[in-house]
Short mmCIF file of C-alpha atoms and ligand atoms in Angstrom, two decimals:
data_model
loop_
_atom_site.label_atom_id
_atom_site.label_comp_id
_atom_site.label_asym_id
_atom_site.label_seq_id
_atom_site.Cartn_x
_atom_site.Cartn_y
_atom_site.Cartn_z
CA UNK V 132 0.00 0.00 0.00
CA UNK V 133 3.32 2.26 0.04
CA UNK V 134 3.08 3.01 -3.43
CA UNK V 135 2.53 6.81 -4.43
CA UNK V 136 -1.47 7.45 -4.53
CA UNK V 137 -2.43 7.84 -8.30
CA UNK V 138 -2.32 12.07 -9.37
CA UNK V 139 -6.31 12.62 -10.70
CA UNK V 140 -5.46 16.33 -11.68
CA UNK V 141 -3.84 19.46 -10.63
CA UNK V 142 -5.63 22.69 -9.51
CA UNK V 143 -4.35 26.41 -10.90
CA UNK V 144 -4.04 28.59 -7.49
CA UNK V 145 -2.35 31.21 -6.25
CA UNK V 146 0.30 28.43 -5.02
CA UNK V 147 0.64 27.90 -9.03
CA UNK V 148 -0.39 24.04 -10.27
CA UNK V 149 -0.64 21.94 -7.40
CA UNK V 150 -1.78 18.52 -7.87
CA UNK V 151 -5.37 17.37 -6.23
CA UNK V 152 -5.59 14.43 -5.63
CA UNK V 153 -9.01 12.39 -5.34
CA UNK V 154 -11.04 13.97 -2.67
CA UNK V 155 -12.07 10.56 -1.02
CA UNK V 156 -12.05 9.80 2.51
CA UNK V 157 -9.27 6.64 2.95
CA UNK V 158 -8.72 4.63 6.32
CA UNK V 159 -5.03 4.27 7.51
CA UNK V 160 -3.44 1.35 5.98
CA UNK V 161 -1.65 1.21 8.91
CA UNK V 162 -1.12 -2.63 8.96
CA UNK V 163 0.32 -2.29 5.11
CA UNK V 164 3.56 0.58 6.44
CA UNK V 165 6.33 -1.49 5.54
CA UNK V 166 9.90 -0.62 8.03
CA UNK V 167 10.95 1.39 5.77
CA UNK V 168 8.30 4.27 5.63
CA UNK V 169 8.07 3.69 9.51
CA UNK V 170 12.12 4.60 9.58
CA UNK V 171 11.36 7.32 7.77
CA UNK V 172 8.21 8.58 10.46
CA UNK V 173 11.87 7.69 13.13
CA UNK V 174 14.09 10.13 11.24
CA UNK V 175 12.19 13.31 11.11
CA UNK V 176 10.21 12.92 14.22
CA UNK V 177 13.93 12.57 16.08
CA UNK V 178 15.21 15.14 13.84
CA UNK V 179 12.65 17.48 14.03
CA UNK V 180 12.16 17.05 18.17
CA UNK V 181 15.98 17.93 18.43
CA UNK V 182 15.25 21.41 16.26
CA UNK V 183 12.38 22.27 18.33
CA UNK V 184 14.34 21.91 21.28
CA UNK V 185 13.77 26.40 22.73
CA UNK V 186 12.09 26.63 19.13
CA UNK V 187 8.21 25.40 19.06
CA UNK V 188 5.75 26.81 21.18
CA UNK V 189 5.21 25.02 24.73
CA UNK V 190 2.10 23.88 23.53
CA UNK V 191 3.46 22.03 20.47
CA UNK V 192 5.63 19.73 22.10
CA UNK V 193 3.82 19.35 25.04
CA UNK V 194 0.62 18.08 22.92
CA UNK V 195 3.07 15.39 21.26
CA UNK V 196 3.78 13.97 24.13
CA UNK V 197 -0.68 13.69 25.42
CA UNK V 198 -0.90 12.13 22.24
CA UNK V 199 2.12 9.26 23.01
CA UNK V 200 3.85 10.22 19.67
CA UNK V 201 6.93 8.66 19.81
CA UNK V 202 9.57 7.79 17.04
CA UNK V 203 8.90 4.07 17.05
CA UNK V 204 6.24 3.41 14.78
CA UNK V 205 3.83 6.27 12.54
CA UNK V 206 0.95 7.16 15.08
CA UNK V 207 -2.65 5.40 14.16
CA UNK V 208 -5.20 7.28 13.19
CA UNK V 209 -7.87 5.63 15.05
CA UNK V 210 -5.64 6.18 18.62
CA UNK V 211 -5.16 9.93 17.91
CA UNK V 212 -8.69 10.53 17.12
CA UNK V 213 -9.56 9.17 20.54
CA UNK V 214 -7.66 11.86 22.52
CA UNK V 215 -8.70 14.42 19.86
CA UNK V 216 -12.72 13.60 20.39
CA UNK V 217 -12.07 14.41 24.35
CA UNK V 218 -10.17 17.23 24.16
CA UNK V 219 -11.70 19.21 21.39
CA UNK V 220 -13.99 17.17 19.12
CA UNK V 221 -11.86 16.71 16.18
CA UNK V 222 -11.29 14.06 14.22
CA UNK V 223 -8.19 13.07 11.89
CA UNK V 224 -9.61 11.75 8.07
CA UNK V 225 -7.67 9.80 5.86
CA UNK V 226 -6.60 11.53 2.25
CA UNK V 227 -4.77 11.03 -0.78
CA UNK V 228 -3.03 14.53 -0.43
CA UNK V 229 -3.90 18.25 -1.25
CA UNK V 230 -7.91 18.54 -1.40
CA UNK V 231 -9.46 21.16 -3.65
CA UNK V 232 -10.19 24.04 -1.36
CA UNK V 233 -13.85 23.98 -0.93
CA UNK V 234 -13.34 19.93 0.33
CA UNK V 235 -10.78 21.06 2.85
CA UNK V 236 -12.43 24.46 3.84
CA UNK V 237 -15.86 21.37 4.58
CA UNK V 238 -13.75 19.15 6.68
CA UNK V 239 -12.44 22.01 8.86
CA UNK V 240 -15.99 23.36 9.28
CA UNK V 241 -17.19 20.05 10.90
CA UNK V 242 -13.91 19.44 13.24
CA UNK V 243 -12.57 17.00 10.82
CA UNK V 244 -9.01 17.40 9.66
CA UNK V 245 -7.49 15.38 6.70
CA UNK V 246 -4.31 13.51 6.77
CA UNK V 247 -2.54 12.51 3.81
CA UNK V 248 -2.00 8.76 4.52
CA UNK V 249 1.44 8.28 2.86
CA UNK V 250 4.57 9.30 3.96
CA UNK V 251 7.29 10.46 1.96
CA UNK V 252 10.30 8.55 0.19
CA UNK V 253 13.40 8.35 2.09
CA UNK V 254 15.23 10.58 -0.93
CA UNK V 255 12.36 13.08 0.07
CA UNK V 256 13.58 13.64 3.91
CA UNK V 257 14.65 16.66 3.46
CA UNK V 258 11.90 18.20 1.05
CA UNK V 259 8.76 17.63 -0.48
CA UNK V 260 6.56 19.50 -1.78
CA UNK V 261 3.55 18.41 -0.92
CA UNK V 262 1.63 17.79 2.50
CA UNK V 263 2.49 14.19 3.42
CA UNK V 264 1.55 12.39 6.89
CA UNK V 265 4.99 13.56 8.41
CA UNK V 266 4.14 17.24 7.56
CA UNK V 267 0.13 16.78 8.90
CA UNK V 268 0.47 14.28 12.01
CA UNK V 269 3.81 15.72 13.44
CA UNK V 270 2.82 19.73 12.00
CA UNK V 271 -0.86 19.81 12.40
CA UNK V 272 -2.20 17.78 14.46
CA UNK V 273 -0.76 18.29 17.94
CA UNK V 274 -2.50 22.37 17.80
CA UNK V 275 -5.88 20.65 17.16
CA UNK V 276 -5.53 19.93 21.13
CA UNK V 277 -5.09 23.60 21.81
CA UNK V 278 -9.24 24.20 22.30
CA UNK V 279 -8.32 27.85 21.12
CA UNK V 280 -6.74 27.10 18.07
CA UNK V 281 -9.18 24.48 17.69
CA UNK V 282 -11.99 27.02 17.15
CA UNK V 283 -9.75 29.15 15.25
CA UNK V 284 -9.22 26.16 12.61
CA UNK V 285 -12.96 25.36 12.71
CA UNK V 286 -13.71 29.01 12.22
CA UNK V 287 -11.02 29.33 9.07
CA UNK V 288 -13.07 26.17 7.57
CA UNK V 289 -16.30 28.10 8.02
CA UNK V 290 -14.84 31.09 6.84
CA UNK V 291 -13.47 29.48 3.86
CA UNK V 292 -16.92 27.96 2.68
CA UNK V 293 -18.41 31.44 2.85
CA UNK V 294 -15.42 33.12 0.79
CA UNK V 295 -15.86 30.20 -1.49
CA UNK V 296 -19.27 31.46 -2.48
CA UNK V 297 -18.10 35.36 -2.66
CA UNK V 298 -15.08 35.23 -4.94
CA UNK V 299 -11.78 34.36 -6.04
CA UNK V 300 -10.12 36.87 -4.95
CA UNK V 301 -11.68 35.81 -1.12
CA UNK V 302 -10.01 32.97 -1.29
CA UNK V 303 -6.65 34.32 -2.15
CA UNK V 304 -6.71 36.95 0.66
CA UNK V 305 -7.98 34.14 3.19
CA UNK V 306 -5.76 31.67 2.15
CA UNK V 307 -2.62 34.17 3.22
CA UNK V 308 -4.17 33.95 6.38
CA UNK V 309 -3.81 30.19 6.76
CA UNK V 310 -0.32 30.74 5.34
CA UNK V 311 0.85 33.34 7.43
CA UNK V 312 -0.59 31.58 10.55
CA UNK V 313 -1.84 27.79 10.46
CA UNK V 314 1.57 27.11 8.59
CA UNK V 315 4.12 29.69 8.95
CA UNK V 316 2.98 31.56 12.14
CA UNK V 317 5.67 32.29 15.40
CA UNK V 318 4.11 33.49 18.40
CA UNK V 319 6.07 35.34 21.55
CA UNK V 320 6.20 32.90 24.53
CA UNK V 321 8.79 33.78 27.22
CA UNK V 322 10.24 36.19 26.63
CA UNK V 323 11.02 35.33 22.77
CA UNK V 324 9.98 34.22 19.63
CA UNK V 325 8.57 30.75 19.48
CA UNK V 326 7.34 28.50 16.13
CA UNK V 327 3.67 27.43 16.11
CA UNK V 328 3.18 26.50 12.12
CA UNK V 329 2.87 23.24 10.59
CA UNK V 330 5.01 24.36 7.41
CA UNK V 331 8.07 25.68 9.85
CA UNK V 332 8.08 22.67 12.22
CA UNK V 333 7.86 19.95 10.10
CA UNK V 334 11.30 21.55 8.23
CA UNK V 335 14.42 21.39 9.91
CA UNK V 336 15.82 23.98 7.87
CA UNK V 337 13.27 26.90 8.18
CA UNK V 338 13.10 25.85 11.82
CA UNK V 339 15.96 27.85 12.67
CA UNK V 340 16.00 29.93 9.80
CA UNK V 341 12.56 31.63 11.12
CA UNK V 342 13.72 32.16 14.60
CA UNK V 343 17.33 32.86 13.78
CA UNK V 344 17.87 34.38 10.29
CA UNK V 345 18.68 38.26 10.21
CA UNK V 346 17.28 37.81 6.14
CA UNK V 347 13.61 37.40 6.61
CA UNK V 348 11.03 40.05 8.47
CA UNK V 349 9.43 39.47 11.37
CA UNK V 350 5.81 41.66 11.82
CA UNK V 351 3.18 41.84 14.27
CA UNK V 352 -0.12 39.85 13.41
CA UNK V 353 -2.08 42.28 11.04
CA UNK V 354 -4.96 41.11 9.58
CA UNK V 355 -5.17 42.56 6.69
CA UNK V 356 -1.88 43.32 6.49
CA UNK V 357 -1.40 39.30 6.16
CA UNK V 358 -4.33 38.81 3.40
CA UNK V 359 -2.72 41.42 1.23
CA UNK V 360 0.81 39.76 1.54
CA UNK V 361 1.69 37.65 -1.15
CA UNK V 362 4.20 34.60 -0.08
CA UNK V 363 6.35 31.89 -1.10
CA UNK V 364 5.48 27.98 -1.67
CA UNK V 365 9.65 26.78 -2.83
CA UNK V 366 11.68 28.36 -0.59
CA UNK V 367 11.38 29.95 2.89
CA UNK V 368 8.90 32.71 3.87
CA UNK V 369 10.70 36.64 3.38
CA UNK V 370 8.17 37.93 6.26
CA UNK V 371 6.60 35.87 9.31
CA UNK V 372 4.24 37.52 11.17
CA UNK V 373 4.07 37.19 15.24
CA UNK V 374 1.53 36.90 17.37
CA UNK V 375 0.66 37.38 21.06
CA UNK V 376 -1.44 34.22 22.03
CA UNK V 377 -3.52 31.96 20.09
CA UNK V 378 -6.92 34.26 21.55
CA UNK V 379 -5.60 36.98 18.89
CA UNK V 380 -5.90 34.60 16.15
CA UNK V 381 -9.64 33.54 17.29
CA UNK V 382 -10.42 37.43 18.06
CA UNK V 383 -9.30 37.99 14.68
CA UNK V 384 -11.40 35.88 12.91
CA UNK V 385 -15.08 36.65 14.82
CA UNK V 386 -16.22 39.52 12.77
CA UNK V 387 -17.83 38.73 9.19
CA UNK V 388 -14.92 39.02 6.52
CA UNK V 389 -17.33 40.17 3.74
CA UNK V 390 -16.30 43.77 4.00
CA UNK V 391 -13.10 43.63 4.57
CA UNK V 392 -12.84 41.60 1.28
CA UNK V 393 -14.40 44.28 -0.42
CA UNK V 394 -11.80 46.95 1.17
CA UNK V 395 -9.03 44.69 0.17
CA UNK V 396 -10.62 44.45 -3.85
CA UNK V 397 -9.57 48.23 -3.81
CA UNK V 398 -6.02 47.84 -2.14
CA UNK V 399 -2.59 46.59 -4.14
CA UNK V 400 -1.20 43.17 -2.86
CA UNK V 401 2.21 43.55 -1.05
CA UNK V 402 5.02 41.76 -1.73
CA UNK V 403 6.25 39.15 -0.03
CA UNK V 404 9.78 40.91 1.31
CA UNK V 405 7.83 44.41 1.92
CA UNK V 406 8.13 46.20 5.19
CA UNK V 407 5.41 48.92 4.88
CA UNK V 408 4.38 52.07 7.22
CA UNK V 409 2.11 50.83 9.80
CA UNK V 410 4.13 47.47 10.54
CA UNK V 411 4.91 46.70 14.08
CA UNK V 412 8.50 45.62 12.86
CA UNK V 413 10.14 43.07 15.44
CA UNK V 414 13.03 42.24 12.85
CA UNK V 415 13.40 44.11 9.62
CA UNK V 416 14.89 41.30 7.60
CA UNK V 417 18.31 41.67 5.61
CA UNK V 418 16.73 40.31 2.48
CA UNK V 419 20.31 38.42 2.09
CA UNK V 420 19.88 35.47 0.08
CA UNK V 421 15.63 36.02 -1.25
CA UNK V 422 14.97 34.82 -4.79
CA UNK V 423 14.03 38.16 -6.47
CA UNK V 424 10.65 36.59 -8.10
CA UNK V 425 7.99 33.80 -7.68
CA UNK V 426 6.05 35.70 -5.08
CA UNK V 427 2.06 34.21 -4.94
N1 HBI L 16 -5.62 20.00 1.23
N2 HBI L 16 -5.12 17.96 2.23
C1 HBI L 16 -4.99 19.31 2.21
N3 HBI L 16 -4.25 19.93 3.13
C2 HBI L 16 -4.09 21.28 3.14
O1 HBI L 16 -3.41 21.85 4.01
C3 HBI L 16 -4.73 22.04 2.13
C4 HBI L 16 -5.50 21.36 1.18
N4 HBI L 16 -6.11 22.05 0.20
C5 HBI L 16 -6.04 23.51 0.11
C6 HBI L 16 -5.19 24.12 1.17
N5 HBI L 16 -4.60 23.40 2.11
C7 HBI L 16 -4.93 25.59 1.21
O2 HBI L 16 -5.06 26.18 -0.07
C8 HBI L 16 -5.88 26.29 2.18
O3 HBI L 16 -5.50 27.60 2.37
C9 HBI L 16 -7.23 26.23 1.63
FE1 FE L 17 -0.12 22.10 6.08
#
């Protein structure tokens, strides 16, 4: 069951062509993980615990461990999803990989969070483009404890359904948001700077790059600062943007977008690297080393 799932089409967006795979619900083949792809779950959950070390956010690590992750075998589904229903009501869902929005925006809206079921090749350890298990079990799920960030998730999938239905261009500015945050988000904790998304954590590299870097930005949370900013999906982020506590990201997201969609139709995008008037600048990045184009 290791073998890569079959590639039904791929989806223009504002990440450019990313392949969608079938939008099925699949169990865990759990019983079919042969020692190699669980060696590979071994290597970058050791790898990755050893970066986090002062990096991730209490919360992260500390959720790993109520959920018995451990390096010895790829968690099952089935054993997550029983700590996950008594602690915040979500469930993990099996997929093939990258879900066309409106699918994933529907899964978040009713608690349930999808999982690619594969993990990735051992040439692929230290990138791969696409979400894989490693990148979803080890990056996503141990927030989806958090009850705060638990509503904020549920209330990015609801948001997402409705932005669906307005426009396009909704969907671009509120899928910066899930960028900026969900998977590329730091948060202060004591005293510092610490990593809370999936994208950063599950990458040894932009683990300490984020934190550490003098090259890329580092902004206070802005909301529509964020859904104007356009990012990167092949190489690290130019700006991360901080917040205080996981409440600012649920504050954030209580009033109705709809008009401050139609506020952002009239405003210019802003790249990627930009440090504009108005930022609350906690690093102004360097810029050494930024590809100069292939900003979303
Ligand atoms: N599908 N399986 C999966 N996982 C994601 O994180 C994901 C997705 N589809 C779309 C998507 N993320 C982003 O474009 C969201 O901002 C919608
Ligand atoms: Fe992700």
């Amino acid at each position: 069951m290791s073998s890569q799932p079959r590639r039904v089409e791929s989806q223009q967006t504002d990440k450019g062509y990313v392949p969608i795979y079938t939008t099925a619900v699949v169990d865990q083949p759990w019983a079919d993980y042969t020692k190699t792809e669980h060696e590979t779950w071994a290597t970058l959950f050791r790898r990755q615990r050893d970066v986090l070390k002062g990096r991730a956010c209490r919360e992260f690590i500390d959720n790993q461990e109520r959920f018995g992750m451990t390096p010895d075998a790829i968690p099952r589904f089935e054993e997550l999803n029983e700590v996950l229903a008594k602690a915040t009501g979500w469930q993990l869902v099996g997929v093939e990989g990258l879900l066309p929005d409106l699918t994933f925006f529907d899964h978040l809206a009713n608690r349930r969070f999808p999982v690619t079921w594969w993990i990735r090749k051992p040439e692929q350890i230290d990138y791969i483009a696409e979400p894989d298990l490693f990148h979803d079990l080890f990056g996503h799920v141990p927030l989806l404890l958090e009850p705060v960030f638990a509503d904020y998730m549920q209330a990015y999938g609801r948001g997402g359904v409705k932005a669906h239905g307005i426009d396009p261009n909704a969907l671009v500015h509120l899928t910066r948001l899930y960028w900026y945050t969900v998977e590329f988000g730091l948060i202060r904790q004591d005293g510092g700077l610490r990593i809370y998304g999936s994208g950063i954590v599950s990458s040894k590299g932009e683990s300490m790059y984020s934190l550490e870097s003098p090259a890329p930005n580092r902004i206070g949370f802005d909301l529509a600062r964020i859904m104007r900013t356009r990012y990167r999906i092949d190489t690290y982020q130019k700006t991360y943007f901080v917040i205080d506590s996981f409440e600012q990201l649920i504050d954030a997201t209580r009033p109705d977008f709809t008009p401050l969609y139609r506020e952002l139709e009239a405003q210019s995008a802003i790249a990627a690297g930009d440090v504009r008037e108005g930022d609350v600048v906690v690093h102004r990045g360097t810029g050494e080393g930024w590809a100069t184009d292939g900003d979303v």
